[in-house]
Amino acid sequence: MKQIAVYDTTLRDGCQAEGVAFSVEDKLRLAQRLDRIGVAYIEGGWPNETNPRDREFFRRAAEMQWHTAKLTAFGSTRRASVAPQDDSQLRDLIDSQAPVITIFGKSWDFHATDIVRVALDENLRMISDSVAYLKQHRDEVIFDAEHFFDGYKANARYAMECLRAAANAGADALVLCDTNGGSLPEEISQLVEVVTAEFDVPLGIHCHNDAGLAVANTIAAVQAGCSHVQGTINGYGERAGNANLCVIIPNLELKLGMRALPEGRLVELTDLSHFTNEIANLPPDSRQPYVGTSAFAHKGGMHVNAVLKNPASFEHIEPEMVGNERRILVSDYSGSSTILHKLQKIWPDMKRDDPLVGAILKRIKHLEKDGYEFEAAEASFELLAKRIKESLVPPFDLQGYRVTIYKADENTEPYSEATVKVGVGDKEVHTAGEGTGPVNALDNALRKALTELFPKLSRLSLTDYKVRVLRADEGTAAAVRVLVETSNGEKSWGTVGVHENIIEASWQAVIDSLIYGLLNGGD
Amino acid sequence: MKQIAVYDTTLRDGCQAEGVAFSVEDKLRLAQRLDRIGVAYIEGGWPNETNPRDREFFRRAAEMQWHTAKLTAFGSTRRASVAPQDDSQLRDLIDSQAPVITIFGKSWDFHATDIVRVALDENLRMISDSVAYLKQHRDEVIFDAEHFFDGYKANARYAMECLRAAANAGADALVLCDTNGGSLPEEISQLVEVVTAEFDVPLGIHCHNDAGLAVANTIAAVQAGCSHVQGTINGYGERAGNANLCVIIPNLELKLGMRALPEGRLVELTDLSHFTNEIANLPPDSRQPYVGTSAFAHKGGMHVNAVLKNPASFEHIEPEMVGNERRILVSDYSGSSTILHKLQKIWPDMKRDDPLVGAILKRIKHLEKDGYEFEAAEASFELLAKRIKESLVPPFDLQGYRVTIYKADENTEPYSEATVKVGVGDKEVHTAGEGTGPVNALDNALRKALTELFPKLSRLSLTDYKVRVLRADEGTAAAVRVLVETSNGEKSWGTVGVHENIIEASWQAVIDSLIYGLLNGGD
């Protein structure tokens, strides 16, 4: 079984992504997770004087235990006309204590002459001097040939000379970089084959996703001879991002039968992806292959029907292999199979020919035409089903509300107040609350009215609140859909409301969330 | 120059994506934009009895003008053991009036026997009968061979027989589908070559992104002989999504020198991508290749420096080719260039060293931290600049408002009423209005107060109203951003408001929209 060395650069190249900025603490936590899943290398950063955060990272990392991964410090070749031992940036790399050092050098003639502005032969010496000097201090030095593919297309002989300079100086791997991300898989294949034929040094691949091909290019490079693969978790990186390891690793293991992680670790991939989103505080890409929450979500009625018969009908792998799970969505295109499957979660004995299945399907389709959406509102779906089955005993009656928002003049903040009237058994509670806005005031008044009678409501909190304006071209008279997510600290559930009046739409969703919490939330 | 027929299925397969649900109005608007950019086919939906929305779409689309695109209605082969003329679903396709009909059939033996549960020979008859029957009613019938690649791997002879059945019955194109999205580019290439060698009918490709390879697989298929490419805008679709046309189209045109859109239309691609996000109300993927807001955003200091010397140093294409733009992040220089560029639209003589440039940049950065966003709110930007320059004479003073939403009991509709007090010169107007919701009531009251004094306000109408909840994890106490678009029938402008209180945020945006209209809207 071919072994691929996975080289993670989330902590370095991933940080070039717009919106990504890790603290030292973030980097250390993420590095430990990467070590746990078993990548071969973790590129921790560029520890020079303008990056005190990365220096601190390596200082603290040197005191920690690493199980499968080798930490690597990243930098560039020496400056022009400076001896390597006098180059402060190379010294910083050595001082980092990282066991492996990776440096990049220019392999596109235009970059040497027009960007760095050095002679082509000096650029070659910068590569060989730097690699040779670092090899005096480390067993393992990796050379990233920046812009190798564009460089080869512009000046093949020079690009190859750059690789030769690094190899002759003792580089332990030559990494071919598609830095601008514009190459096609066939170009990658061809050039990796050319390099493979010339060098005995292990070859690596580093792709960017500017043409949406970083995964394909990486796979093509591996098939053509690369045994070292660089990328980032979730594909974070500058511009369109780096090659996404969350897609490449399962492709290597499940499609090509290679080994990229220690045995048994692939199931941790989905968790690692979500953890990385959390650390980066970026919204997850639900459609991300393999690890996204939608990656195994089925919506079309016929597809749902087929997947329930045999998952292989519409799934290329079993979601459990990468630690993900199958989800069945309720929607417009869903048919009675979807509804039945959902109903069986509430009533396990429900049969396909139960008239309830058709009745609920009809009602759902009708509500969807009005703008309701139950995909993210399973709790509203369950309450709806129970209302239609007439098996729901509502724990309280809503009698009415009044919300007032008052702004006295241009320079004062608006004031929001709500009153609610609620009946519980033969009691009637009529009370008021205030809040930062009308919906918050209404929510507060309602909780005040109910918490005395239902103490467990105090454990519920609204964790997400989303508003979507439907038929937006009707201006402020358009209908709005409100989605609310509520948690009791152990589990969370979604509810939905739709109305032309945003207060009423919010009220519907909040009411459903509280009823569901009372009926299902334990004591 | 090789011509590729682009077949858009955003309105059909794209709707299988989790979180995507288009109204009929949404579908018609998006179809018109697709027609404008010049795709060859627009698959509008599946017009059968369980999808009244899609039937309605085709009914209304038949009354509209289409310039470059042919509308296609999607469906399946006839049911087993039913004559095609007795199959209600085939009748629905014909009744749709769409000029082109696309049907899918099973080409994986396991799907026929285990999912649909028909004999293999009956499945072949279902394909040929259905295509032949539809060909009696339409000039152009396209056959989608569902699961073709998985089917070929399982039973090559049978998969080819399915294609043969469709071709012999008169299908105008055979579309090879990687329905489960798990194939690799080399597999796609090989099988397309096999099919190309056997059939004279034009071949199409339909890929899903479950292995992160939909773009690469589509390109591989085109290189191996397919001339018809199916996909969706932004890659919307079930599970990990469909092949993303926003990446495939520029790859075909800019990398492979083929023609996928009429000349000169590629520059509209970024706009189309953003428009589709807005219609779907999905957060845009900023890292999307070519069209994402980060696709040409540069952050690393050395990269920024290099790009300012020569953009080709870190960009694979010029962003303007696809209607996108270069962005330089975290750079005061570029910040003030952008602001200066915007200010010169208001005051053409504004110079870079005018202290106003720095003052406005500082204020904008502060407001952006609070959640304001001026990209879609140029009118608010202009008013802000004029306020800071102290050159804005507000046409009226706002003195205050009160909004009340009252719901008497569970079975009555809520009632919304607003009062406003406005000063114009030495007059004070204090009046009231009602509406479908609180914002509509406030808007109505304000117009009532002002229209008498400013008759031209009656020509303004709110054409769009959007709400985004910021910091959504604070539940109903989260801040909201409201974007409003207003038109006077000739031009339209955007304004923005942000507040924890949605009424106040809306009020800010509505006020700006009316002031801008009074100052700029002609007489």
mmCIF file with all atom_site columns, N, CA, C and O in Angstrom, chain B residues 459 486-493 520-523:
data_model
loop_
_atom_site.group_PDB
_atom_site.id
_atom_site.type_symbol
_atom_site.label_atom_id
_atom_site.label_alt_id
_atom_site.label_comp_id
_atom_site.label_asym_id
_atom_site.label_entity_id
_atom_site.label_seq_id
_atom_site.pdbx_PDB_ins_code
_atom_site.Cartn_x
_atom_site.Cartn_y
_atom_site.Cartn_z
_atom_site.occupancy
_atom_site.B_iso_or_equiv
_atom_site.pdbx_formal_charge
_atom_site.auth_seq_id
_atom_site.auth_comp_id
_atom_site.auth_asym_id
_atom_site.auth_atom_id
_atom_site.pdbx_PDB_model_num
ATOM 1  N N  . ARG B 1 459 ? -43.342 59.142 -5.893  1.00 0.00 ? 459 ARG B N  1
ATOM 2  C CA . ARG B 1 459 ? -42.805 58.335 -6.998  1.00 0.00 ? 459 ARG B CA 1
ATOM 3  C C  . ARG B 1 459 ? -41.834 57.269 -6.523  1.00 0.00 ? 459 ARG B C  1
ATOM 4  O O  . ARG B 1 459 ? -41.465 56.366 -7.283  1.00 0.00 ? 459 ARG B O  1
ATOM 5  N N  . THR B 1 486 ? -34.336 51.266 -3.157  1.00 0.00 ? 486 THR B N  1
ATOM 6  C CA . THR B 1 486 ? -35.451 52.152 -3.476  1.00 0.00 ? 486 THR B CA 1
ATOM 7  C C  . THR B 1 486 ? -35.316 52.593 -4.927  1.00 0.00 ? 486 THR B C  1
ATOM 8  O O  . THR B 1 486 ? -34.205 52.772 -5.418  1.00 0.00 ? 486 THR B O  1
ATOM 9  N N  . SER B 1 487 ? -36.442 52.785 -5.580  1.00 0.00 ? 487 SER B N  1
ATOM 10 C CA . SER B 1 487 ? -36.417 53.195 -6.987  1.00 0.00 ? 487 SER B CA 1
ATOM 11 C C  . SER B 1 487 ? -37.366 54.364 -7.197  1.00 0.00 ? 487 SER B C  1
ATOM 12 O O  . SER B 1 487 ? -38.402 54.463 -6.531  1.00 0.00 ? 487 SER B O  1
ATOM 13 N N  . ASN B 1 488 ? -36.991 55.255 -8.102  1.00 0.00 ? 488 ASN B N  1
ATOM 14 C CA . ASN B 1 488 ? -37.941 56.317 -8.496  1.00 0.00 ? 488 ASN B CA 1
ATOM 15 C C  . ASN B 1 488 ? -38.467 56.055 -9.902  1.00 0.00 ? 488 ASN B C  1
ATOM 16 O O  . ASN B 1 488 ? -38.978 56.938 -10.557 1.00 0.00 ? 488 ASN B O  1
ATOM 17 N N  . GLY B 1 489 ? -38.298 54.811 -10.355 1.00 0.00 ? 489 GLY B N  1
ATOM 18 C CA . GLY B 1 489 ? -38.784 54.456 -11.679 1.00 0.00 ? 489 GLY B CA 1
ATOM 19 C C  . GLY B 1 489 ? -37.713 54.612 -12.745 1.00 0.00 ? 489 GLY B C  1
ATOM 20 O O  . GLY B 1 489 ? -37.779 53.989 -13.789 1.00 0.00 ? 489 GLY B O  1
ATOM 21 N N  . GLU B 1 490 ? -36.679 55.444 -12.446 1.00 0.00 ? 490 GLU B N  1
ATOM 22 C CA . GLU B 1 490 ? -35.585 55.604 -13.411 1.00 0.00 ? 490 GLU B CA 1
ATOM 23 C C  . GLU B 1 490 ? -34.306 54.976 -12.897 1.00 0.00 ? 490 GLU B C  1
ATOM 24 O O  . GLU B 1 490 ? -33.639 54.242 -13.586 1.00 0.00 ? 490 GLU B O  1
ATOM 25 N N  . LYS B 1 491 ? -33.962 55.334 -11.653 1.00 0.00 ? 491 LYS B N  1
ATOM 26 C CA . LYS B 1 491 ? -32.775 54.714 -11.080 1.00 0.00 ? 491 LYS B CA 1
ATOM 27 C C  . LYS B 1 491 ? -33.104 54.169 -9.703  1.00 0.00 ? 491 LYS B C  1
ATOM 28 O O  . LYS B 1 491 ? -34.159 54.481 -9.131  1.00 0.00 ? 491 LYS B O  1
ATOM 29 N N  . SER B 1 492 ? -32.225 53.339 -9.184  1.00 0.00 ? 492 SER B N  1
ATOM 30 C CA . SER B 1 492 ? -32.476 52.797 -7.847  1.00 0.00 ? 492 SER B CA 1
ATOM 31 C C  . SER B 1 492 ? -31.199 52.918 -7.030  1.00 0.00 ? 492 SER B C  1
ATOM 32 O O  . SER B 1 492 ? -30.103 53.064 -7.571  1.00 0.00 ? 492 SER B O  1
ATOM 33 N N  . TRP B 1 493 ? -31.350 52.922 -5.705  1.00 0.00 ? 493 TRP B N  1
ATOM 34 C CA . TRP B 1 493 ? -30.201 53.104 -4.821  1.00 0.00 ? 493 TRP B CA 1
ATOM 35 C C  . TRP B 1 493 ? -30.387 52.284 -3.549  1.00 0.00 ? 493 TRP B C  1
ATOM 36 O O  . TRP B 1 493 ? -31.510 51.970 -3.163  1.00 0.00 ? 493 TRP B O  1
ATOM 37 N N  . ASN B 1 520 ? -31.473 63.611 -4.784  1.00 0.00 ? 520 ASN B N  1
ATOM 38 C CA . ASN B 1 520 ? -30.911 63.177 -6.064  1.00 0.00 ? 520 ASN B CA 1
ATOM 39 C C  . ASN B 1 520 ? -31.938 62.759 -7.102  1.00 0.00 ? 520 ASN B C  1
ATOM 40 O O  . ASN B 1 520 ? -31.574 62.386 -8.200  1.00 0.00 ? 520 ASN B O  1
ATOM 41 N N  . GLY B 1 521 ? -33.170 62.760 -6.741  1.00 0.00 ? 521 GLY B N  1
ATOM 42 C CA . GLY B 1 521 ? -34.139 62.090 -7.612  1.00 0.00 ? 521 GLY B CA 1
ATOM 43 C C  . GLY B 1 521 ? -34.739 62.959 -8.695  1.00 0.00 ? 521 GLY B C  1
ATOM 44 O O  . GLY B 1 521 ? -35.755 62.603 -9.269  1.00 0.00 ? 521 GLY B O  1
ATOM 45 N N  . GLY B 1 522 ? -34.161 64.137 -8.985  1.00 0.00 ? 522 GLY B N  1
ATOM 46 C CA . GLY B 1 522 ? -34.792 65.002 -9.984  1.00 0.00 ? 522 GLY B CA 1
ATOM 47 C C  . GLY B 1 522 ? -36.031 65.649 -9.374  1.00 0.00 ? 522 GLY B C  1
ATOM 48 O O  . GLY B 1 522 ? -36.247 65.560 -8.171  1.00 0.00 ? 522 GLY B O  1
ATOM 49 N N  . ASP B 1 523 ? -36.846 66.292 -10.180 1.00 0.00 ? 523 ASP B N  1
ATOM 50 C CA . ASP B 1 523 ? -38.003 67.009 -9.619  1.00 0.00 ? 523 ASP B CA 1
ATOM 51 C C  . ASP B 1 523 ? -39.290 66.225 -9.731  1.00 0.00 ? 523 ASP B C  1
ATOM 52 O O  . ASP B 1 523 ? -39.434 65.398 -10.598 1.00 0.00 ? 523 ASP B O  1
#
